[in-house]
Coordinates of C-alpha atoms and ligand atoms in Angstrom, one line a residue:
M25 CA 23.3 -9.2 10.2
N26 CA 21.4 -6.2 11.3
Y27 CA 17.7 -5.9 12.2
A28 CA 15.7 -3.5 10.1
H29 CA 13.6 -1.4 12.4
I30 CA 10.7 0.8 11.4
T31 CA 11.7 4.0 13.2
G32 CA 9.6 6.5 11.3
W33 CA 6.2 6.5 9.6
G34 CA 4.1 9.1 7.8
S35 CA 1.2 9.5 5.5
Y36 CA -0.3 12.1 3.3
L37 CA -3.8 12.2 1.8
P38 CA -5.0 15.0 -0.5
E39 CA -7.6 17.3 0.9
Q40 CA -10.4 16.8 -1.5
I41 CA -13.0 14.2 -0.4
L42 CA -15.1 12.4 -3.0
T43 CA -18.0 10.6 -1.4
N44 CA -20.0 7.7 -2.8
E45 CA -22.9 10.1 -3.1
D46 CA -20.8 12.4 -5.3
I47 CA -20.0 9.5 -7.6
A48 CA -23.7 8.4 -7.6
R49 CA -24.5 11.8 -9.1
T50 CA -22.5 11.0 -12.2
I51 CA -22.8 7.3 -12.9
D52 CA -25.3 4.4 -12.2
T53 CA -24.4 3.4 -8.7
T54 CA -25.5 4.1 -5.1
D55 CA -23.9 4.8 -1.7
A56 CA -25.6 1.6 -0.4
W57 CA -24.2 -0.6 -3.1
I58 CA -20.6 0.7 -2.7
R59 CA -20.7 0.4 1.1
Q60 CA -22.3 -3.1 1.2
R61 CA -20.1 -4.6 -1.6
T62 CA -16.8 -2.9 -0.6
G63 CA -17.0 -1.1 2.8
I64 CA -15.8 2.1 1.1
G65 CA -17.6 5.4 2.0
Q66 CA -15.3 8.0 0.6
R67 CA -11.9 8.5 -0.9
R68 CA -9.4 11.4 -1.4
I69 CA -8.8 12.8 -4.8
A70 CA -5.6 14.8 -5.7
A71 CA -6.0 18.3 -7.0
S72 CA -5.0 19.0 -10.7
R73 CA -1.8 20.6 -9.6
D74 CA -0.8 17.6 -7.4
T75 CA 1.8 15.0 -8.5
T76 CA 2.7 11.6 -7.2
T77 CA 6.1 13.0 -6.3
G78 CA 4.4 15.6 -4.2
L79 CA 2.3 13.1 -2.3
A80 CA 5.3 10.9 -1.8
L81 CA 7.4 13.8 -0.5
Q82 CA 4.8 14.8 2.1
A83 CA 4.7 11.3 3.5
A84 CA 8.5 11.0 3.4
L85 CA 9.0 14.3 5.3
R86 CA 6.6 13.1 8.0
A87 CA 8.3 9.7 8.3
L88 CA 11.8 11.3 8.5
A89 CA 10.6 13.7 11.2
V90 CA 9.2 10.8 13.3
A91 CA 12.5 8.9 12.9
G92 CA 14.6 12.0 13.6
L93 CA 16.7 11.2 10.6
P94 CA 18.0 14.1 8.5
A95 CA 17.4 13.7 4.8
A96 CA 21.1 14.2 4.2
D97 CA 21.7 10.9 6.0
V98 CA 19.2 8.8 3.9
E99 CA 21.0 6.1 2.0
L100 CA 18.2 4.4 -0.1
I101 CA 14.8 5.6 -1.3
I102 CA 12.4 3.2 -2.9
V103 CA 9.0 4.4 -4.2
A104 CA 6.4 1.7 -5.0
T105 CA 4.0 3.2 -7.5
S106 CA 1.9 2.3 -10.5
T107 CA 1.2 5.9 -11.2
P108 CA 4.6 7.6 -11.5
D109 CA 4.7 11.2 -12.9
Y110 CA 7.3 10.0 -15.5
M111 CA 8.7 6.6 -16.6
F112 CA 12.0 8.3 -15.9
P113 CA 13.1 10.2 -13.9
S114 CA 11.7 7.9 -11.3
T115 CA 9.5 9.2 -8.6
A116 CA 12.1 8.2 -6.1
C117 CA 14.8 10.3 -7.8
Q118 CA 12.5 13.3 -7.7
V119 CA 11.8 12.8 -4.0
Q120 CA 15.5 12.4 -3.5
G121 CA 16.1 15.7 -5.3
H122 CA 13.4 17.6 -3.3
L123 CA 14.8 16.2 0.0
N124 CA 18.4 17.0 -1.1
A125 CA 19.2 13.5 0.1
T126 CA 22.6 13.6 -1.6
R127 CA 23.8 10.2 -0.2
A128 CA 20.8 8.2 -1.3
G129 CA 20.3 5.8 -4.2
A130 CA 16.8 5.9 -5.5
F131 CA 14.5 3.9 -7.7
D132 CA 10.8 3.1 -8.3
L133 CA 9.4 -0.4 -7.9
S134 CA 6.4 -1.8 -9.9
A135 CA 4.3 -4.4 -8.1
A136 CA 0.9 -2.7 -8.1
C137 CA -1.0 -3.0 -4.8
S138 CA 1.7 -5.3 -3.4
G139 CA 4.4 -2.7 -4.1
F140 CA 4.9 -1.3 -0.6
V141 CA 5.5 -4.8 0.9
Y142 CA 7.8 -5.6 -2.1
A143 CA 9.8 -2.4 -1.4
L144 CA 9.9 -3.1 2.3
H145 CA 11.3 -6.5 1.6
M146 CA 14.0 -5.2 -0.7
A147 CA 14.9 -2.4 1.7
T148 CA 15.0 -4.8 4.6
Q149 CA 17.5 -7.0 2.8
A150 CA 19.7 -4.0 2.1
V151 CA 19.6 -2.8 5.7
A152 CA 20.0 -6.3 7.2
T153 CA 23.2 -7.1 5.1
G154 CA 24.7 -3.7 6.0
S155 CA 24.6 -2.5 2.4
V156 CA 22.9 0.6 3.7
S157 CA 22.3 1.7 7.3
N158 CA 18.8 3.1 6.5
A159 CA 16.1 3.3 3.9
L160 CA 13.1 5.4 3.1
V161 CA 10.3 3.2 1.7
I162 CA 7.3 4.9 0.2
G163 CA 4.1 3.9 -1.5
A164 CA 2.5 6.7 -3.5
E165 CA -0.4 6.7 -6.0
M166 CA -2.6 9.0 -8.0
M167 CA -5.2 6.4 -8.9
S168 CA -7.8 9.1 -9.9
R169 CA -5.7 9.8 -13.0
V170 CA -5.8 6.2 -14.3
L171 CA -9.5 5.4 -13.8
D172 CA -12.3 5.3 -16.4
W173 CA -14.8 7.4 -14.5
Q174 CA -17.6 5.8 -16.5
D175 CA -16.6 2.3 -15.4
R176 CA -18.6 1.7 -12.2
E177 CA -16.8 -1.6 -11.4
T178 CA -13.5 0.2 -10.9
C179 CA -13.9 3.9 -10.4
V180 CA -15.8 3.5 -7.1
L181 CA -12.9 1.5 -5.6
F182 CA -9.8 3.7 -5.7
G183 CA -8.3 6.8 -4.1
D184 CA -5.1 8.8 -4.0
G185 CA -2.5 9.1 -1.2
A186 CA 1.0 8.2 0.0
G187 CA 2.6 6.5 3.0
A188 CA 6.2 6.0 4.0
V189 CA 8.3 4.3 6.6
V190 CA 12.0 4.8 7.6
L191 CA 14.0 1.6 8.2
Q192 CA 17.1 1.8 10.2
G193 CA 19.6 -0.9 11.1
S194 CA 20.3 -2.0 14.6
S195 CA 21.8 -5.0 16.3
R196 CA 18.8 -4.9 18.7
P197 CA 16.4 -7.7 17.7
G198 CA 13.1 -6.6 16.2
G199 CA 11.8 -4.8 13.2
V200 CA 11.0 -6.6 9.9
L201 CA 11.7 -10.1 11.0
T202 CA 10.8 -12.0 7.9
S203 CA 9.1 -11.4 4.5
K204 CA 8.3 -13.1 1.2
L205 CA 7.5 -12.0 -2.3
R206 CA 5.1 -14.0 -4.6
S207 CA 3.8 -13.6 -8.1
D208 CA 1.5 -15.3 -10.7
G209 CA 2.0 -13.7 -14.2
L210 CA -0.3 -16.3 -15.8
Q211 CA -3.2 -14.3 -14.4
S212 CA -1.8 -10.9 -15.3
D213 CA -4.8 -10.2 -17.5
I214 CA -7.4 -9.9 -14.7
L215 CA -6.0 -6.6 -13.4
C216 CA -4.2 -4.3 -15.8
L217 CA -3.1 -0.8 -16.5
S218 CA -1.5 -0.4 -19.9
A219 CA 1.5 1.9 -20.4
A220 CA 1.4 4.8 -22.8
N221 CA 3.2 2.9 -25.6
S222 CA 1.6 -0.5 -25.2
N223 CA -0.9 -2.6 -27.2
P224 CA -3.6 -4.1 -24.9
I225 CA -2.8 -7.7 -23.9
P226 CA -4.3 -9.8 -26.8
A227 CA -6.0 -12.3 -24.6
L228 CA -8.2 -9.6 -23.0
S229 CA -11.9 -9.8 -23.7
S230 CA -14.9 -9.4 -21.5
E231 CA -16.5 -12.6 -23.0
N232 CA -13.9 -15.0 -21.5
G233 CA -13.9 -13.5 -18.1
H234 CA -10.8 -11.4 -18.5
A235 CA -10.6 -7.7 -17.8
R236 CA -11.7 -5.2 -20.4
P237 CA -8.9 -3.7 -22.5
V238 CA -9.1 0.1 -22.1
Q239 CA -5.9 2.0 -22.9
N240 CA -4.3 3.9 -20.0
T241 CA -7.1 3.2 -17.5
I242 CA -7.4 0.3 -15.0
S243 CA -9.3 -2.7 -16.3
M244 CA -10.3 -5.5 -13.9
N245 CA -12.2 -8.7 -13.6
G246 CA -13.5 -8.0 -10.1
R247 CA -14.8 -11.4 -9.2
R248 CA -11.6 -13.2 -10.2
V249 CA -9.5 -10.6 -8.3
F250 CA -11.7 -11.0 -5.3
R251 CA -11.2 -14.8 -5.3
F252 CA -7.5 -14.5 -5.8
A253 CA -7.2 -11.9 -3.0
T254 CA -9.2 -13.9 -0.5
R255 CA -7.1 -17.0 -1.2
V256 CA -3.7 -15.4 -1.0
L257 CA -4.5 -13.3 2.0
V258 CA -5.3 -16.5 4.0
E259 CA -2.3 -18.4 2.6
S260 CA 0.1 -15.4 3.3
V261 CA -0.9 -15.2 6.9
Q262 CA -0.5 -19.0 7.3
D263 CA 2.9 -19.0 5.5
I264 CA 4.4 -16.2 7.5
L265 CA 3.3 -17.7 10.8
A266 CA 5.0 -21.0 9.7
M267 CA 8.1 -19.1 8.6
A268 CA 8.4 -17.4 12.0
N269 CA 7.2 -20.4 14.1
L270 CA 4.4 -18.3 15.5
T271 CA 0.6 -18.8 15.8
L272 CA -2.3 -16.3 15.3
D273 CA -2.3 -15.9 19.1
D274 CA 1.0 -14.1 18.8
I275 CA -0.3 -11.6 16.3
S276 CA -1.6 -8.3 17.6
L277 CA -2.7 -6.8 14.3
I278 CA -2.8 -7.7 10.5
V279 CA -2.4 -4.6 8.3
P280 CA -3.6 -5.8 4.9
H281 CA -3.9 -4.1 1.6
Q282 CA -7.2 -2.0 1.8
A283 CA -9.2 -3.3 -1.2
N284 CA -12.6 -4.5 0.0
F285 CA -13.9 -5.1 3.5
R286 CA -15.5 -8.4 2.3
I287 CA -12.1 -9.8 1.3
L288 CA -10.9 -9.2 4.9
E289 CA -14.1 -10.6 6.4
S290 CA -13.8 -13.7 4.3
A291 CA -10.1 -14.2 5.2
A292 CA -10.8 -13.7 8.9
K293 CA -13.6 -16.3 8.7
Q294 CA -11.3 -18.8 7.0
L295 CA -8.5 -18.2 9.5
G296 CA -11.0 -18.5 12.4
V297 CA -10.2 -15.0 13.8
S298 CA -12.3 -11.9 14.5
P299 CA -12.3 -9.4 11.6
E300 CA -11.1 -7.0 14.2
L301 CA -7.6 -8.6 13.9
F302 CA -7.5 -7.0 10.4
Y303 CA -7.0 -3.3 10.6
T304 CA -9.1 -1.4 8.1
N305 CA -9.4 2.3 7.2
L306 CA -10.7 1.8 3.7
E307 CA -14.1 3.4 4.5
D308 CA -12.3 6.8 4.5
T309 CA -9.6 6.2 1.8
G310 CA -10.8 3.6 -0.7
N311 CA -8.1 1.5 -2.3
T312 CA -4.9 3.6 -2.6
S313 CA -3.0 0.7 -4.2
A314 CA 0.7 0.7 -3.1
A315 CA 0.0 3.5 -0.6
S316 CA -2.7 1.6 1.2
I317 CA -0.6 -0.4 3.7
P318 CA 1.6 2.4 4.9
V319 CA -1.4 4.8 5.1
A320 CA -3.3 2.2 7.2
L321 CA -0.2 1.5 9.3
C322 CA 0.1 5.2 10.2
K323 CA -3.6 5.4 11.0
A324 CA -3.3 2.3 13.2
V325 CA -0.5 3.9 15.2
E326 CA -2.5 7.1 15.5
D327 CA -5.6 5.0 16.7
G328 CA -3.5 3.4 19.4
R329 CA -3.8 -0.1 17.8
I330 CA 0.0 -0.7 17.8
H331 CA 2.2 -1.0 20.8
S332 CA 5.8 -1.7 21.5
G333 CA 6.6 -5.4 21.3
D334 CA 3.6 -6.2 19.1
H335 CA 3.9 -8.6 16.2
L336 CA 2.2 -7.3 13.1
I337 CA 1.6 -8.9 9.7
L338 CA 1.6 -6.8 6.6
V339 CA 0.0 -8.4 3.5
G340 CA -0.2 -6.9 0.0
F341 CA -1.9 -8.3 -3.1
G342 CA -2.8 -7.0 -6.5
G343 CA -1.9 -6.7 -10.2
G344 CA 0.8 -8.8 -11.7
L345 CA -0.6 -10.8 -10.1
T346 CA 1.6 -10.2 -7.1
W347 CA 1.3 -10.7 -3.3
A348 CA 3.8 -10.2 -0.5
Y349 CA 3.9 -10.4 3.2
A350 CA 6.0 -9.3 6.1
L351 CA 6.2 -10.0 9.9
V352 CA 7.1 -6.9 11.9
E353 CA 8.0 -6.7 15.6
W354 CA 7.1 -3.1 16.5
Q355 CA 9.5 -1.2 18.8
K356 CA 7.8 2.0 19.8
D357 CA 10.7 3.4 21.6
V358 CA 13.3 2.3 19.1
A359 CA 13.3 5.7 17.3
S360 CA 14.8 7.3 20.4
I361 CA 18.1 5.4 20.0
Y362 CA 18.6 6.9 16.6
I363 CA 17.8 10.6 17.0
P364 CA 21.0 12.3 16.0
A365 CA 22.1 15.3 18.2
T366 CA 22.3 17.5 15.1
Y367 CA 18.7 16.8 14.0
H368 CA 16.6 19.9 13.3
A369 CA 13.7 20.6 10.9
A370 CA 15.9 22.7 8.6
A371 CA 17.6 19.4 7.5
F372 CA 14.6 19.0 5.2
A373 CA 15.0 22.3 3.4
R374 CA 16.3 22.2 -0.1
A375 CA 19.8 23.7 -0.4
Ligands
UT7_26 O1 -6.2 -3.9 -5.3 C1 -6.8 -5.0 -5.8 C2 -7.9 -4.3 -6.7 N1 -9.1 -4.9 -6.9 C3 -9.9 -5.5 -6.0 O2 -9.6 -5.8 -4.9 C4 -11.3 -5.8 -6.4 C5 -11.8 -7.2 -5.9 N2 -13.1 -7.3 -6.3 C6 -14.1 -6.7 -5.7 O3 -13.9 -5.9 -4.8 C7 -15.5 -6.9 -6.1 O4 -15.5 -8.0 -7.1 C8 -16.2 -5.7 -6.7 C9 -16.4 -4.7 -5.6 C10 -15.4 -5.0 -7.8 C11 -17.5 -6.1 -7.3 O5 -18.4 -6.7 -6.3 P1 -19.1 -8.0 -6.6 O6 -19.9 -8.3 -5.4 O7 -18.1 -9.0 -7.0 O8 -20.1 -7.7 -7.8 P2 -20.2 -8.3 -9.2 O9 -19.0 -8.0 -10.0 O10 -20.6 -9.8 -9.0 O11 -21.5 -7.6 -9.7 C12 -22.8 -7.7 -9.2 C13 -23.7 -6.7 -9.8 C14 -23.6 -6.6 -11.3 O12 -24.8 -6.4 -11.8 P3 -25.7 -7.6 -12.4 O13 -24.9 -8.2 -13.6 O14 -25.9 -8.6 -11.3 O15 -27.0 -7.0 -12.9 C15 -22.7 -5.4 -11.6 O16 -23.0 -4.8 -12.8 O17 -23.3 -5.4 -9.3 C16 -23.2 -4.5 -10.5 N3 -22.2 -3.5 -10.1 C17 -22.6 -2.3 -9.5 N4 -23.8 -1.9 -9.2 C18 -23.8 -0.6 -8.6 C19 -20.9 -3.5 -10.3 N5 -20.4 -2.4 -9.8 C20 -21.4 -1.6 -9.4 C21 -21.5 -0.3 -8.8 N6 -22.7 0.1 -8.4 N7 -20.4 0.5 -8.6

């Protein structure tokens, strides 16, 4: 078995910033309410010409550059997204085409805000068994296109963006050490985004505490999602520590899905740790769904919060319901052992 190391990472956020004050000019909300109840101050919104594929591609190019891996050598591309440009071709296939990654298999993965950790788990299995020697794992979302901008309970929460990591196999211990996928479809109705051809789930109604059925926009019962998220975040950390025979003292940083700062505070309190152990950048990005963990991971590296030898926990949770968690041993210098002699930037150019 190989170890699946994270050798490259990259993120991309659209330029346009939408502040809480901007939203408060169009609907009945305030900057103070949004900050106090969520921790969010602003989010990035894609331009009308942007595509999910385009965001994913930018993040992928940055991750490949950090890894020093030519696109032509990539063997697997997984894009976690709930906002693909098309049902098919997949976002991953379009990224593959733009990269001219002619050796890669490519597919999209649907697990809402848990999608990146789901994809990381699947790619790790493929690398660890030797089925592929590397994989590009991307979370990319255009949440702004699936929001009801009159629904103040959801539209203030989300933002657009993409993040990616490169996984590469090595016999050297480290990388994604263990991970687990979980789901609870019986609660699928508390957080939904219907497809273009679907009927709303019949059980949905605001009276009985389920999410509101609005076609093609996100509907959510915020309080129930909040309770679910707080519970599984705590359980996920406890379970992965047990799986790896580690304690919280061994963990340098937890990079959770960036949904609401109060969810992280509550989880930290229940675990008996400082909220500082949970990395957060949602004040600037909002909730970017499947992109949130890789975007946060990149920012944590940039902020100097991650060092070689650190043990990190990644935890995603969201629609499905789904949740997933991974333990990563970070090897800062590991990329250097993979840089191929032939690497140059032109490897990314489309033939
Ligand atoms: O990736 C996973 C996706 N989703 C989540 O993680 C969401 C999890 N849930 C949450 O983050 C929180 O439940 C919310 C931020 C959505 C809501 O916060 P809350 O503290 O649970 O508020 P609430 O739903 O209990 O609502 C309290 C009040 C209500 O008014 P009344 O009925 O007390 O008069 C809401 O109508 O806050 C009102 N409200 C707002 N007021 C100003 C709800 N949204 C807003 C808003 N601005 N944007």
